[in-house]
PDB file of C-alpha atoms in Angstrom:
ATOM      1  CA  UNK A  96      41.239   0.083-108.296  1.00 94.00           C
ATOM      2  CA  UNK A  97      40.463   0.566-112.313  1.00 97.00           C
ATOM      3  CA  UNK A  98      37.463  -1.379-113.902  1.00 98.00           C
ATOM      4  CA  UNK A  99      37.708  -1.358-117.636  1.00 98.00           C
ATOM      5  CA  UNK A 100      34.138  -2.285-119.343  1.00 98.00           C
ATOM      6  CA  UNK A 101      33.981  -3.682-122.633  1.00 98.00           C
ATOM      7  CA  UNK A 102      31.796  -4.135-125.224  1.00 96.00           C
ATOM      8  CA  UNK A 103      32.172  -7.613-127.059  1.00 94.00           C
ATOM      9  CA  UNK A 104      33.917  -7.376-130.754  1.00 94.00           C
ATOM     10  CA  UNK A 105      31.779  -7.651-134.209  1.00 91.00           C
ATOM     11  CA  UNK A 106      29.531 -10.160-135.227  1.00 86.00           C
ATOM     12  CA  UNK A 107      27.606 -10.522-138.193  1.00 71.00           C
ATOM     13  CA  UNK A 108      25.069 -10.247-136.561  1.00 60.00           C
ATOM     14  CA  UNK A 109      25.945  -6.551-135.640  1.00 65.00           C
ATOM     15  CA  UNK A 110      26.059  -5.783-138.974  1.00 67.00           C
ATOM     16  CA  UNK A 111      22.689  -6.585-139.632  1.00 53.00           C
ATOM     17  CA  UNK A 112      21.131  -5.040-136.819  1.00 56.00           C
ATOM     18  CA  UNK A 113      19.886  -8.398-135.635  1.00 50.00           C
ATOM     19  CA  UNK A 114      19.394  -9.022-132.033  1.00 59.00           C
ATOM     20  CA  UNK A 115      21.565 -11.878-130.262  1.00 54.00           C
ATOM     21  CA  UNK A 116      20.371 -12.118-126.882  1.00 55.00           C
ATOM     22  CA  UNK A 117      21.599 -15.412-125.775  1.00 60.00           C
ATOM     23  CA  UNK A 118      22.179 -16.803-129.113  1.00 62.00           C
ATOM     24  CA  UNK A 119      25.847 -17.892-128.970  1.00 67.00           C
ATOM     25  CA  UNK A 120      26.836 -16.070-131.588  1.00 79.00           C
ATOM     26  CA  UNK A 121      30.582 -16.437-132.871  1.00 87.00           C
ATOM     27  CA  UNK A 122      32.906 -12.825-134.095  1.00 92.00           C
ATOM     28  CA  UNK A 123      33.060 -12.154-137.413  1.00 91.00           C
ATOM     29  CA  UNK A 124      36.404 -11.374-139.278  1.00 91.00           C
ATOM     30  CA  UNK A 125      36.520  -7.608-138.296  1.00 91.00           C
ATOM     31  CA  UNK A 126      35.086  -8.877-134.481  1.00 93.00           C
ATOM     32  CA  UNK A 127      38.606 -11.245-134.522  1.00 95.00           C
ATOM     33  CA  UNK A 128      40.789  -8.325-135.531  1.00 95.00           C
ATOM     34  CA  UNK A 129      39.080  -6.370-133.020  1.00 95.00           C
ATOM     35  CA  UNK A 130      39.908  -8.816-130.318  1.00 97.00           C
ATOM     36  CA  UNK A 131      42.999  -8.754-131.112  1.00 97.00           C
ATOM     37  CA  UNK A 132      43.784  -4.895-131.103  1.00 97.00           C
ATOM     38  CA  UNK A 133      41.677  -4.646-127.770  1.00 98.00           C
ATOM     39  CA  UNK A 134      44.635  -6.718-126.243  1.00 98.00           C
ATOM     40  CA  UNK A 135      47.343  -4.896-127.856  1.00 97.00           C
ATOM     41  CA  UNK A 136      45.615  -1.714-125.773  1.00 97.00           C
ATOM     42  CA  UNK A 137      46.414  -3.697-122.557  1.00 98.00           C
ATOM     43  CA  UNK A 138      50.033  -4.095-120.448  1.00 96.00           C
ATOM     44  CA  UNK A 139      51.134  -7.096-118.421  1.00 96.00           C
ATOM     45  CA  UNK A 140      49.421  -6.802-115.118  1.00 95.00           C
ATOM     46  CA  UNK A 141      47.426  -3.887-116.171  1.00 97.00           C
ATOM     47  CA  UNK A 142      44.171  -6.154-114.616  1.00 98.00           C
ATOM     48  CA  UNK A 143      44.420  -9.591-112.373  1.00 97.00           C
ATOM     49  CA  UNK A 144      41.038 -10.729-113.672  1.00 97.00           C
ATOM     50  CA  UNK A 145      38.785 -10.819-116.503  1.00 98.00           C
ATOM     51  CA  UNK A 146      35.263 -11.465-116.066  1.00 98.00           C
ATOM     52  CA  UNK A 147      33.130 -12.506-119.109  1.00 98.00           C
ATOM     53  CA  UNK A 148      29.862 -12.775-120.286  1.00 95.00           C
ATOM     54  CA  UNK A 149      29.929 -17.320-121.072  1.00 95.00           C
ATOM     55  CA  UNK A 150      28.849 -16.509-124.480  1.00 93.00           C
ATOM     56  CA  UNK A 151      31.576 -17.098-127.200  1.00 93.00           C
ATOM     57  CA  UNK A 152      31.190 -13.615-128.841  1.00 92.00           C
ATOM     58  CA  UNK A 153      32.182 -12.396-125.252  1.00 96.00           C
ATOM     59  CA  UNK A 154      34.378 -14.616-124.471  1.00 97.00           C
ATOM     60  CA  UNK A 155      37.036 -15.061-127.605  1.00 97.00           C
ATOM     61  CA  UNK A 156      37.143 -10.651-126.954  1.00 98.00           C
ATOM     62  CA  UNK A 157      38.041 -11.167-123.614  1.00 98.00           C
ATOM     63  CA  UNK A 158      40.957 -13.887-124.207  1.00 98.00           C
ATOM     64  CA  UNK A 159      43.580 -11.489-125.928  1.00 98.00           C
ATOM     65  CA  UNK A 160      43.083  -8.840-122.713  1.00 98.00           C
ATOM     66  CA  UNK A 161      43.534 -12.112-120.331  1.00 98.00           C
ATOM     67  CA  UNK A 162      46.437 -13.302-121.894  1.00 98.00           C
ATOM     68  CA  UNK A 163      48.228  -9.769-122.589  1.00 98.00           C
ATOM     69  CA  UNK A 164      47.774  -9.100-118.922  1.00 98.00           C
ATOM     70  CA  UNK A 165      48.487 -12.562-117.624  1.00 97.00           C
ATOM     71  CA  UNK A 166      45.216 -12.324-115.756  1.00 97.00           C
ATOM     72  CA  UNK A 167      42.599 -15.052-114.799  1.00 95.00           C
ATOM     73  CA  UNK A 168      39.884 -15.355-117.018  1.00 98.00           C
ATOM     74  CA  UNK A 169      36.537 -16.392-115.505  1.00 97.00           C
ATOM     75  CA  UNK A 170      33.134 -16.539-117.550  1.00 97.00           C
ATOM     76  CA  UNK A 171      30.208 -15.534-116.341  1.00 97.00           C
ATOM     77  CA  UNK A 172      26.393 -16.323-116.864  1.00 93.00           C
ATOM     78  CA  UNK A 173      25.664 -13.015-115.586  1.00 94.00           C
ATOM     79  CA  UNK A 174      26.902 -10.771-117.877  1.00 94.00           C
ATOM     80  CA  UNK A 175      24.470 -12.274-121.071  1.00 89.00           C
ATOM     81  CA  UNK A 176      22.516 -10.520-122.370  1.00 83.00           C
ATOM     82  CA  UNK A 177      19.006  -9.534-122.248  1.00 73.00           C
ATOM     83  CA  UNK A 178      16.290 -11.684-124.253  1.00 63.00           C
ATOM     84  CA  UNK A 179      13.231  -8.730-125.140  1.00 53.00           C
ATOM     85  CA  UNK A 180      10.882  -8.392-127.489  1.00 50.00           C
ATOM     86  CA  UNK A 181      11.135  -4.280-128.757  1.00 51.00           C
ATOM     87  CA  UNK A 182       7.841  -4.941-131.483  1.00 48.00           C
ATOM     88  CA  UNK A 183       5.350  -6.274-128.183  1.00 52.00           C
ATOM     89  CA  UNK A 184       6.582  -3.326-126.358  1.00 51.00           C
ATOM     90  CA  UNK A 185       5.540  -0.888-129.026  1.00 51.00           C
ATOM     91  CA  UNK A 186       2.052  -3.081-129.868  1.00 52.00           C
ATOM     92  CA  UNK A 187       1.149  -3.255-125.989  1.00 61.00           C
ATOM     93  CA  UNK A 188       2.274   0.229-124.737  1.00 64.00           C
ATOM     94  CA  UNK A 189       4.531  -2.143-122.104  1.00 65.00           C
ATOM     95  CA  UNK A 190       7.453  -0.046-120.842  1.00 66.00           C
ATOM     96  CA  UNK A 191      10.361  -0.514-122.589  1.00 66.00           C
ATOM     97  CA  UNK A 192      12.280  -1.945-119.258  1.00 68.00           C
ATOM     98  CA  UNK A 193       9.216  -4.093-117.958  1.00 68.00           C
ATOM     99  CA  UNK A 194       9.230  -6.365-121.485  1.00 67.00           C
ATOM    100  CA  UNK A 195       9.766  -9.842-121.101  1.00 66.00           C
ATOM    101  CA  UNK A 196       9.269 -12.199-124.086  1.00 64.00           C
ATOM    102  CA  UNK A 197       8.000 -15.698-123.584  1.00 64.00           C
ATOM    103  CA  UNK A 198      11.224 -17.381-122.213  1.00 63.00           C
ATOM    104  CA  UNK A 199      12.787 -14.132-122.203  1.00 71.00           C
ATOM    105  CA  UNK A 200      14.266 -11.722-119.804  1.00 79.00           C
ATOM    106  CA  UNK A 201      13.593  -7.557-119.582  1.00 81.00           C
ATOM    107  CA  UNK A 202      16.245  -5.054-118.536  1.00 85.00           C
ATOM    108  CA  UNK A 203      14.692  -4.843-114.904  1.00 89.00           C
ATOM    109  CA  UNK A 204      15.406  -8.541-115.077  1.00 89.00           C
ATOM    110  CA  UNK A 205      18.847  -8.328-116.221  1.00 90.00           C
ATOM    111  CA  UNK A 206      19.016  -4.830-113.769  1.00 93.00           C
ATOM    112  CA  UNK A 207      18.074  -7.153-111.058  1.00 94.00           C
ATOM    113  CA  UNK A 208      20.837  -9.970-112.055  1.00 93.00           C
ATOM    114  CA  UNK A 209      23.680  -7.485-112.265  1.00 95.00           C
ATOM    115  CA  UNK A 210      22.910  -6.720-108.567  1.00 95.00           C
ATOM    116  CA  UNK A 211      25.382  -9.600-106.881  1.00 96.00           C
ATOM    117  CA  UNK A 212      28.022  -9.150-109.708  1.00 96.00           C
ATOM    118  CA  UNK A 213      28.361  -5.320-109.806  1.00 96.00           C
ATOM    119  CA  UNK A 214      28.593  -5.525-105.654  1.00 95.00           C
ATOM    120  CA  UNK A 215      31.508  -8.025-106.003  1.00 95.00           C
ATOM    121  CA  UNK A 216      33.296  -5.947-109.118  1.00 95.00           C
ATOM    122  CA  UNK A 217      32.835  -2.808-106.859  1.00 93.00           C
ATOM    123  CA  UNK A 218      34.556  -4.507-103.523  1.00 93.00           C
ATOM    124  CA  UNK A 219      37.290  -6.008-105.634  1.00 95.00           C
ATOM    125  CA  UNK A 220      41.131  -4.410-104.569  1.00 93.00           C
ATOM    126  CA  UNK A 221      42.680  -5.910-107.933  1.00 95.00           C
ATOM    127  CA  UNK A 222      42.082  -3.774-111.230  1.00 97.00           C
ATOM    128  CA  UNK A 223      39.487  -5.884-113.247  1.00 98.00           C
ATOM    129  CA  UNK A 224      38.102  -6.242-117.246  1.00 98.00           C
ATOM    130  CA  UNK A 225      34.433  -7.037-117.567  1.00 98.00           C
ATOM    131  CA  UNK A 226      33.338  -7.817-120.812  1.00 98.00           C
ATOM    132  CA  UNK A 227      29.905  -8.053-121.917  1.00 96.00           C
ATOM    133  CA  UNK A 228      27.360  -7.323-124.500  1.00 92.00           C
ATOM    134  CA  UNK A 229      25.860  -3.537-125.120  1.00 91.00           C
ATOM    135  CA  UNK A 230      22.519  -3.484-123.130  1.00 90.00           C
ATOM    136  CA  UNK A 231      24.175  -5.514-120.077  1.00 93.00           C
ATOM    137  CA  UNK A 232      27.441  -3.045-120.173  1.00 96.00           C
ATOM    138  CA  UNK A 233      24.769  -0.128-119.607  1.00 95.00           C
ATOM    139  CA  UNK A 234      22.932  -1.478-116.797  1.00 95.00           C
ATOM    140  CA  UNK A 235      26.459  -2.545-115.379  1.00 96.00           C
ATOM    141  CA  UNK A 236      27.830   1.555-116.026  1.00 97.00           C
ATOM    142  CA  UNK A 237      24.301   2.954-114.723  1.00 96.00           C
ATOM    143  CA  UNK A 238      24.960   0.852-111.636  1.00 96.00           C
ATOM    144  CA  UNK A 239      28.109   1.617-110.667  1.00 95.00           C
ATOM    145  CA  UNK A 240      27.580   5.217-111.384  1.00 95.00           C
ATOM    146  CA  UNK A 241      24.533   4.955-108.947  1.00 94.00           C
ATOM    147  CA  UNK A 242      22.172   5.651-111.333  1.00 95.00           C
ATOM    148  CA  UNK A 243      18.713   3.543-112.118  1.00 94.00           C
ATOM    149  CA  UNK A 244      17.008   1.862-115.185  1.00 92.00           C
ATOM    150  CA  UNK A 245      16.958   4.894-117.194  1.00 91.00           C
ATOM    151  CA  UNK A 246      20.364   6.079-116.161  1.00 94.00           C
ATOM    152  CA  UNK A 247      21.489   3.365-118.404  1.00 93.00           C
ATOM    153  CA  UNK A 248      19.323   4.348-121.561  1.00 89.00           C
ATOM    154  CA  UNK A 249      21.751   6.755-122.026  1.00 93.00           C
ATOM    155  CA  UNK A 250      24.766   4.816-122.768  1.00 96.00           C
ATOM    156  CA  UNK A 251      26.008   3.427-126.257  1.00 93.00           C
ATOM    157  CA  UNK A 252      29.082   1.299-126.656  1.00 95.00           C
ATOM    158  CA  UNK A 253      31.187   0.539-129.941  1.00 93.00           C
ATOM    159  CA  UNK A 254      32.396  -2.931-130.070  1.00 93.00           C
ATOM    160  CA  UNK A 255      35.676  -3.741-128.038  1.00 96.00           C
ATOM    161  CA  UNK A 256      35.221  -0.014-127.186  1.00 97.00           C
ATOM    162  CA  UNK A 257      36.731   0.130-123.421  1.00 98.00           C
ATOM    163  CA  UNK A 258      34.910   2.404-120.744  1.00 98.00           C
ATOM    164  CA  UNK A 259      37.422   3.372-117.719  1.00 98.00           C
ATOM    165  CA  UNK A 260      36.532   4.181-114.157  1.00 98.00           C
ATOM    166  CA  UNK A 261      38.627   4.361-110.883  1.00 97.00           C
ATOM    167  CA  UNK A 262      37.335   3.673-107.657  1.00 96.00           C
ATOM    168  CA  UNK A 263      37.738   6.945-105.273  1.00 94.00           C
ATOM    169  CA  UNK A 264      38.578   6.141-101.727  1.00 92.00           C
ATOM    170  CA  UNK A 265      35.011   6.844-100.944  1.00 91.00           C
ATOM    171  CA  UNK A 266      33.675   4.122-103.141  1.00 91.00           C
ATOM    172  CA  UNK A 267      32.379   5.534-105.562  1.00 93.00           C
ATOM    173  CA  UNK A 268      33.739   5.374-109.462  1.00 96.00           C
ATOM    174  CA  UNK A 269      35.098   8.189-111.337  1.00 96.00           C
ATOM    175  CA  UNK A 270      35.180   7.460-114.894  1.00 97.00           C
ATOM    176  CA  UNK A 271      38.378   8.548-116.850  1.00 98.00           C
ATOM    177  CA  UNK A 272      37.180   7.566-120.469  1.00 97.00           C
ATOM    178  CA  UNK A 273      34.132   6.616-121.880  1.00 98.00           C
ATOM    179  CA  UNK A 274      33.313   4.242-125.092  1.00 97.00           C
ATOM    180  CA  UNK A 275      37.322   4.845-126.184  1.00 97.00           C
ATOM    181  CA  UNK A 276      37.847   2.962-129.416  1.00 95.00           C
ATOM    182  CA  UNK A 277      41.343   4.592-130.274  1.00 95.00           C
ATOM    183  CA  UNK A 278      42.495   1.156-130.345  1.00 96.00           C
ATOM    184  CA  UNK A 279      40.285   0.334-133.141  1.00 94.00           C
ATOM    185  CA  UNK A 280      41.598   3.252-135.589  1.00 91.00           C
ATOM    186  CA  UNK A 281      40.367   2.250-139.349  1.00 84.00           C
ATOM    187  CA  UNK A 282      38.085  -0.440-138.634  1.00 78.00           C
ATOM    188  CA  UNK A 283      34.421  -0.818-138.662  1.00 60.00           C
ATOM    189  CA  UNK A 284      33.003  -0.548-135.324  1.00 48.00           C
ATOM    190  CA  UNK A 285      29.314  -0.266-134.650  1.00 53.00           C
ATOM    191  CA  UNK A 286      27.218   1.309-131.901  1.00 45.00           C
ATOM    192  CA  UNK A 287      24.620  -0.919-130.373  1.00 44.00           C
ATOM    193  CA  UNK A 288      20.980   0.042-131.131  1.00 41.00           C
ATOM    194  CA  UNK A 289      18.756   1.653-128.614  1.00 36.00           C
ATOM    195  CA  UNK A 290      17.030  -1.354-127.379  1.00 38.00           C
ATOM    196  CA  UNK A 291      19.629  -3.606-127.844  1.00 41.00           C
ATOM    197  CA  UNK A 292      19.096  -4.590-131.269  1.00 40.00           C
ATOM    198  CA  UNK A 293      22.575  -6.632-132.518  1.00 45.00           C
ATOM    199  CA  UNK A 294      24.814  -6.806-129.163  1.00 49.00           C
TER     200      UNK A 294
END
């Protein structure tokens, strides 16, 4: 079984270094052309399913890997996005992990929400896509590498960058390429910030 995680495409949002959370924010230009050279860098039946984050800047990146697979497509509330507040965590010495704006969810939150998906993703027999936003696809990569909370401070991932693992027959993943954005060779892609700021 191969899981290929992916960062959404562009905004212009990204560009800014503004923070989206679960503003439904739309790709920009560059995002679109991203899109569509992350599905160029899949075959037919290279994955049976795509799983989504629901929001559209998610969701229009994961359409071109869907359709150049012929695989389902199904989107997912799940895979949004954290809501956090980075300035109340400096102001209030509040972990960085334990923040949760008014209305808002922290990354132990979104940690905690991940739990149900990342068993079913793990358990699947059919090679899968899951594409998300940055601070979700690190939580999702810490977990399935068995790591914790700040396993997955340690990750960064371009947009429509794809992150490969294989399942050994043991059950745990092997990854075979990290944060690969080949695909994307003489556009502008952008890292996610630290906290999350822009995915």
């Amino acid at each position: 079984m191969r899981l290929y995680l992916i960062r959404h495409a562009q905004t212009a949002w990204n560009l800014v270094g503004r923070a989206q959370g679960h503003t439904d924010v739309a790709l920009d230009d560059v995002g679109r052309e991203q899109a569509r050279r992350l599905g160029e860098a899949f075959e037919p039946k290279q994955v049976s399913r795509v799983l989504s984050s629901d929001l559209a800047r998610s969701a229009d990146t994961a359409r071109p890997v869907a359709e150049a697979c012929g695989a389902e497509l199904e989107l997912l509330p799940e895979l949004r996005e954290e809501l956090w507040d980075r300035a109340r965590a400096l102001a209030d010495g509040v972990p960085v992990h334990e923040v949760r704006p008014p209305g808002g969810e922290s990354y132990a939150d979104v940690w905690a929400r991940l739990d149900a998906l990342v068993d079913r993703v793990a358990a699947m027999d059919e090679s899968v896509a899951v594409v998300t936003h940055g601070g979700s696809a690190s939580l999702f990569l810490a977990k399935l590498m068995r790591g914790n909370l700040e396993t997955s401070r340690g990750f960064r991932f371009l947009n429509a960058s794809i992150t490969e693992l294989q399942r050994r027959p043991e059950g745990l993943f092997m990854m075979l390429r990290y944060n690969d954005a080949a695909h994307l060779e003489g556009l502008e892609a952008l890292a996610g910030g630290l906290h999350g700021s822009g995915r």
